Tab-separated table of C-alpha atoms in Angstrom:
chain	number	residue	atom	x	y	z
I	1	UNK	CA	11.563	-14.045	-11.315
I	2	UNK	CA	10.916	-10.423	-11.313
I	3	UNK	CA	8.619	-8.275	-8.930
I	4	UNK	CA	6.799	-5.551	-9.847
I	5	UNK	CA	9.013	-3.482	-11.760
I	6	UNK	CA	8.366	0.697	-11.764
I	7	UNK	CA	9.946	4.074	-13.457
I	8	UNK	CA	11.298	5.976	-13.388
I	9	UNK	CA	12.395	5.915	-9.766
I	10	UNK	CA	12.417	9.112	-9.923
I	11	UNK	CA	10.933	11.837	-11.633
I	12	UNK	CA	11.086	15.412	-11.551
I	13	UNK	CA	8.579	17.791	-12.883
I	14	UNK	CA	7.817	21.799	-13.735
I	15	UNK	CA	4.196	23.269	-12.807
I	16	UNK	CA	2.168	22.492	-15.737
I	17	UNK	CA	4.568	19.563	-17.462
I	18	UNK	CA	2.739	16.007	-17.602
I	19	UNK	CA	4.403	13.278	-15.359
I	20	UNK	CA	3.936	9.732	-16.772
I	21	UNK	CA	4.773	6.713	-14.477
I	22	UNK	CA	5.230	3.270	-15.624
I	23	UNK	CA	4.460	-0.329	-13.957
I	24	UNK	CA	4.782	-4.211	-15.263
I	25	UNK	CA	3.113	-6.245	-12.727
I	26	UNK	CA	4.899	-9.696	-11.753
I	27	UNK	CA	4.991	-12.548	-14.420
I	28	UNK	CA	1.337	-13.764	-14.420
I	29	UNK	CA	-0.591	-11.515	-12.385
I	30	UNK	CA	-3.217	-9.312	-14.658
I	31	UNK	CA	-4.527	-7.139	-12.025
I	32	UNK	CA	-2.495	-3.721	-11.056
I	33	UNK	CA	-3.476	-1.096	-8.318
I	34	UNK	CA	-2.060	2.722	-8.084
I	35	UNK	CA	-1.068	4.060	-4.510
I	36	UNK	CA	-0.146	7.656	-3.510
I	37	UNK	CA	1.782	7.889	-0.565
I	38	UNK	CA	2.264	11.667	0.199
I	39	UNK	CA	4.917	12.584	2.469
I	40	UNK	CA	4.254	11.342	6.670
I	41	UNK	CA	1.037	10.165	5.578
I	42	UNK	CA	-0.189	6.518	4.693
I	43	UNK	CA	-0.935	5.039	1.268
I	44	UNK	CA	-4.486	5.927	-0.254
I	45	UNK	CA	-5.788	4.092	-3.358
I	46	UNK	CA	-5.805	5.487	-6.500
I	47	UNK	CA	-7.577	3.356	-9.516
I	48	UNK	CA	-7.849	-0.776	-9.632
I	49	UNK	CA	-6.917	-1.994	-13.295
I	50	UNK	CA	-7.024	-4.927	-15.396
I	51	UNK	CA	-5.919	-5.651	-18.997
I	52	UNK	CA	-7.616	-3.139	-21.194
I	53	UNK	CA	-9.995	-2.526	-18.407
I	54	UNK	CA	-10.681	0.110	-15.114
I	55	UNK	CA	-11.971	-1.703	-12.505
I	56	UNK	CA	-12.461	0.589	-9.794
I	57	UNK	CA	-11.201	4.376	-9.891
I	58	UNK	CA	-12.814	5.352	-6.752
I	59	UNK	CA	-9.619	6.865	-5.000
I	60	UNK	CA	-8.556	8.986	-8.178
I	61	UNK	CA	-8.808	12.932	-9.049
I	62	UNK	CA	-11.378	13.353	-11.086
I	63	UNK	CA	-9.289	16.114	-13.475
I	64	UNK	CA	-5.365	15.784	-14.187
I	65	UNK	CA	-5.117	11.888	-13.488
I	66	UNK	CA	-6.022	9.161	-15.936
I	67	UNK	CA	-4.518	5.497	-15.444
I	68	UNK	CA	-4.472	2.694	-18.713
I	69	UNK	CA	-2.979	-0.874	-18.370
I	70	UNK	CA	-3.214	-1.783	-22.372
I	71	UNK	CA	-2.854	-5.120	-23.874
I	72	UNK	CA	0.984	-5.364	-24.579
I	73	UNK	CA	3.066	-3.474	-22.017
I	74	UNK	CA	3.317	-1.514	-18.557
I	75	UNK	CA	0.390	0.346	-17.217
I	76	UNK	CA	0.631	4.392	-16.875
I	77	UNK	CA	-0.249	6.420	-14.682
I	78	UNK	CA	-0.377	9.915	-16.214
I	79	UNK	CA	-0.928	13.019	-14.569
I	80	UNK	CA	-1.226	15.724	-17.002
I	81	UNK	CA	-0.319	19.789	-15.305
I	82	UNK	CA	1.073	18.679	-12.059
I	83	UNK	CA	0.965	20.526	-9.284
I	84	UNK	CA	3.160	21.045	-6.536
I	85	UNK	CA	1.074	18.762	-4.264
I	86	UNK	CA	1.154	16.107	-6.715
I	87	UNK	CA	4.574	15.456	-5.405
I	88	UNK	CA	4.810	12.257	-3.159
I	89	UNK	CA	5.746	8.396	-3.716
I	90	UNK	CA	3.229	6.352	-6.571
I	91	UNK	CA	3.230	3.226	-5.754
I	92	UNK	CA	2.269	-0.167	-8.017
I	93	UNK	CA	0.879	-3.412	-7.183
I	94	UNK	CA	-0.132	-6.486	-8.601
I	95	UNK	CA	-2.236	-9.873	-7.925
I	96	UNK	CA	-2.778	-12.550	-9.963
I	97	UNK	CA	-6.520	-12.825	-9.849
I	98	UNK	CA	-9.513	-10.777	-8.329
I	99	UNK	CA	-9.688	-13.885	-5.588
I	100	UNK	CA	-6.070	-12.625	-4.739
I	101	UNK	CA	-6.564	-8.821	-4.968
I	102	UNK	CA	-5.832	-8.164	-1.416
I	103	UNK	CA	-2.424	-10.588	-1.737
I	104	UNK	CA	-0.419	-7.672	-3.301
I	105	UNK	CA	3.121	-7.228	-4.397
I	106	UNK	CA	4.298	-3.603	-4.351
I	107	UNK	CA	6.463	-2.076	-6.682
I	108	UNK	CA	9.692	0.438	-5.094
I	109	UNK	CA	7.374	3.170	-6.044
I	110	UNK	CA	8.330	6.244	-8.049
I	111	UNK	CA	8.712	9.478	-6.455
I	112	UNK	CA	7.428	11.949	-8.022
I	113	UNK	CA	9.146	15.599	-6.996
I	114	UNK	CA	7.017	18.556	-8.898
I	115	UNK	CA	9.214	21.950	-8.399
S	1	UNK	CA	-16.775	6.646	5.664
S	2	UNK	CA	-14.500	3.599	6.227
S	3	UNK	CA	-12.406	4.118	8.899
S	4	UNK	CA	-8.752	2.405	9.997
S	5	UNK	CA	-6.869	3.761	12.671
S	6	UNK	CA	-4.011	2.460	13.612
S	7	UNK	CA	-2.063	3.129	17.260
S	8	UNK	CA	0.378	3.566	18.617
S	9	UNK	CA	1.590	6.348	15.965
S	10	UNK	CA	5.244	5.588	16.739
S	11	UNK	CA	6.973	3.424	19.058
S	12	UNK	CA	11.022	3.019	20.187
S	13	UNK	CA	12.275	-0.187	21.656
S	14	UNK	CA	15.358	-1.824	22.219
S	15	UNK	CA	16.346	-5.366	21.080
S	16	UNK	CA	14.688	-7.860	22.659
S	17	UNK	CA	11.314	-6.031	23.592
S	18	UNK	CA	8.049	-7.409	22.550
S	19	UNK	CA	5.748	-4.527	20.489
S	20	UNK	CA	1.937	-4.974	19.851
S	21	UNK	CA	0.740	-2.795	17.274
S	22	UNK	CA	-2.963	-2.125	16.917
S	23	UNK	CA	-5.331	-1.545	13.954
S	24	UNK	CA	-9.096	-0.900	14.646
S	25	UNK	CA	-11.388	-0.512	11.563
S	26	UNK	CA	-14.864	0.611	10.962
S	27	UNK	CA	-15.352	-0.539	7.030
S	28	UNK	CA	-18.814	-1.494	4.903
S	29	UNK	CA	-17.916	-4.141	3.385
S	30	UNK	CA	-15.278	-6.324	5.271
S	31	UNK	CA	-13.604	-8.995	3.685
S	32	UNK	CA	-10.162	-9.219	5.095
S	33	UNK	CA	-7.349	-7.226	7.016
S	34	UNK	CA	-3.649	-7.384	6.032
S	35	UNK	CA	-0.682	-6.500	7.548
S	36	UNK	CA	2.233	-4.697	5.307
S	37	UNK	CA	5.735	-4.007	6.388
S	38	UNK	CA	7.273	-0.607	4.736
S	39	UNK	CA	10.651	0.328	5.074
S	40	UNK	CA	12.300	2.911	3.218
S	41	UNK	CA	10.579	1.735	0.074
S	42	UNK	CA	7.574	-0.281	-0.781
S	43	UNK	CA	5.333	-2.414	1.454
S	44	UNK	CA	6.142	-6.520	1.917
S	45	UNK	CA	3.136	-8.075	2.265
S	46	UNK	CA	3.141	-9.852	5.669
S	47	UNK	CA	-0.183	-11.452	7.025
S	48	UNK	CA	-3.830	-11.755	5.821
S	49	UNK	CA	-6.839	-12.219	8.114
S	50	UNK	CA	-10.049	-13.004	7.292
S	51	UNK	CA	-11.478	-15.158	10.475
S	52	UNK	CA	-11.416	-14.002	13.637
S	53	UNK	CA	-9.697	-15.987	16.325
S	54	UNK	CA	-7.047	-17.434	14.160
S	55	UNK	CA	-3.312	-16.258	14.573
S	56	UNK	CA	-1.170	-16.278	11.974
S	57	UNK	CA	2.631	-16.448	12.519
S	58	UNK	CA	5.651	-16.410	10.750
S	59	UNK	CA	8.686	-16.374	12.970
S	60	UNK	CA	8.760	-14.140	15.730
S	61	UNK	CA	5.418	-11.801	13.860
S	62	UNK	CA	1.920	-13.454	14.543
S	63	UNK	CA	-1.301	-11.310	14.396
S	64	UNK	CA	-4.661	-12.050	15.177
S	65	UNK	CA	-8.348	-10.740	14.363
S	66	UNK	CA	-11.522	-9.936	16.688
S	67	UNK	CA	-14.254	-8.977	13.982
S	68	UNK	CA	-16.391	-8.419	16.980
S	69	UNK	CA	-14.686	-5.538	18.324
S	70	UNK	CA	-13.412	-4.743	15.076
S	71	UNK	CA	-9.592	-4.897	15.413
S	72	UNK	CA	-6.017	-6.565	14.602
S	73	UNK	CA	-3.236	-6.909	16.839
S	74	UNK	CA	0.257	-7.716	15.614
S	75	UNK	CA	2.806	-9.066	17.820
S	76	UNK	CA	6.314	-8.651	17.706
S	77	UNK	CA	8.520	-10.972	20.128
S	78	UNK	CA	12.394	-10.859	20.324
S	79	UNK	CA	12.357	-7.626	18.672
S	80	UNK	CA	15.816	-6.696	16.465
S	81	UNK	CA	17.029	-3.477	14.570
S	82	UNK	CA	15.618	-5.004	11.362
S	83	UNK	CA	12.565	-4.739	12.541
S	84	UNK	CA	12.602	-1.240	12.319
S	85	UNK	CA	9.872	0.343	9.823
S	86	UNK	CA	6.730	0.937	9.196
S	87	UNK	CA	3.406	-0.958	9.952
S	88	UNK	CA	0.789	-0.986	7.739
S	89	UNK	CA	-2.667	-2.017	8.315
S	90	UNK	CA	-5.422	-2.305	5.271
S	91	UNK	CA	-8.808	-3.082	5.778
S	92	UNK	CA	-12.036	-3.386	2.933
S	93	UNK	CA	-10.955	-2.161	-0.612
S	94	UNK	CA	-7.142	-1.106	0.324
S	95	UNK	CA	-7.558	1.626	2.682
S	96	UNK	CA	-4.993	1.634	4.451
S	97	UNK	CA	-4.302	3.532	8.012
S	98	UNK	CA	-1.671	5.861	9.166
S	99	UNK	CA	0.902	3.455	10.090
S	100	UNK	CA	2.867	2.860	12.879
S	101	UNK	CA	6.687	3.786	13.058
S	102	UNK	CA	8.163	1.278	15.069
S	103	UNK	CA	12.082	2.001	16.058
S	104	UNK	CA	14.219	-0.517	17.611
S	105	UNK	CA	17.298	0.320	19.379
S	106	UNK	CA	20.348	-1.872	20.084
């Protein structure tokens, strides 16, 4: 019975290269949030998705970050020209039903290291 | 804005103390306040409150929630090393607060 599974654990990026995290939510939940977790600091929301659906994207960059949780497979969170503070810890969770969002299960998070 | 602060910002103990951590919120649209646990990688999911009055407990953790005066407590008793980490509060749609870096000595 796996958790939330996410990768790479680690990832490290040039100025200007595109980072592209992955996430697979627990068997059976449909619903997947994005964290950011920079460094000393607390997590801060990102983007709420569903299958094939955005739900809420309130917390997200407008330019440089897009998330997509398709049909078949992981969701992505792709950041396209990081930046040196893009670098911190992107964390994934996952519910099994909008009644349940706040009963998450976090991912180990990737860390994201942009030199 | 929505607001959660959480207090104290960091805390050592030894074994055996009893912590209370605090999390006071100012959010729009309340629905419920959770409790995470976050050591050195992602957050365990430890309590949800929605009513105030009610504790919740699980072993020697038990939190409780005064929607009147807007804030969580949770209690530590019998505190041990593993308890070491970092407490997160989460109020409204996922904001979370600060955290608070509790330490427990042996």
């Amino acid at each position: 019975n796996a958790g939330v599974m996410q990768n790479p654990r680690h990832l490290v990026r040039r100025r200007g290269q595109e980072a592209r995290l992955r996430c697979s939510p627990m068997k059976g939940h449909s619903h997947v949030y994005w964290y950011r977790q920079l460094p000393e600091e607390g997590l801060k929301f990102m983007v709420y998705l569903q299958k094939e659906n955005i739900i809420d994207e309130s917390g997200m960059p407008k330019e440089r970050f897009s998330a997509e949780f398709p049909k078949e497979g992981p969701s992505i969170l792709r950041i396209q020209q990081v930046v040196r503070g893009d670098s911190a810890a992107y964390f994934c969770a996952s519910s099994s039903s909008p009644g349940h969002r706040y009963e998450q299960y976090f991912g180990p998070g990737t860390r994201l290291t942009v030199t | 804005e929505d607001k959660v602060v959480q207090s104290p910002l960091s805390l050592v103990v030894h074994e055996g103390d009893t912590v209370t951590l605090n999390c006071s919120y100012e959010v729009t649209n309340f629905r419920s306040l959770l409790w995470y646990k976050q050591e050195k990688k992602a957050p365990t999911f430890l309590f949800m409150l929605t009513s105030s009055g009610i504790e919740k407990k699980s072993g020697r953790l038990s939190s409780i929630l005064d929607k009147k005066e807007l804030f969580s407590i949770l209690n530590i008793t019998a505190t041990q090393t593993g308890d070491s980490a970092v407490y997160l509060c989460a109020v409204g749609d996922m904001r979370f607060g600060a955290g608070t870096r509790l330490t427990v000595k042996p």
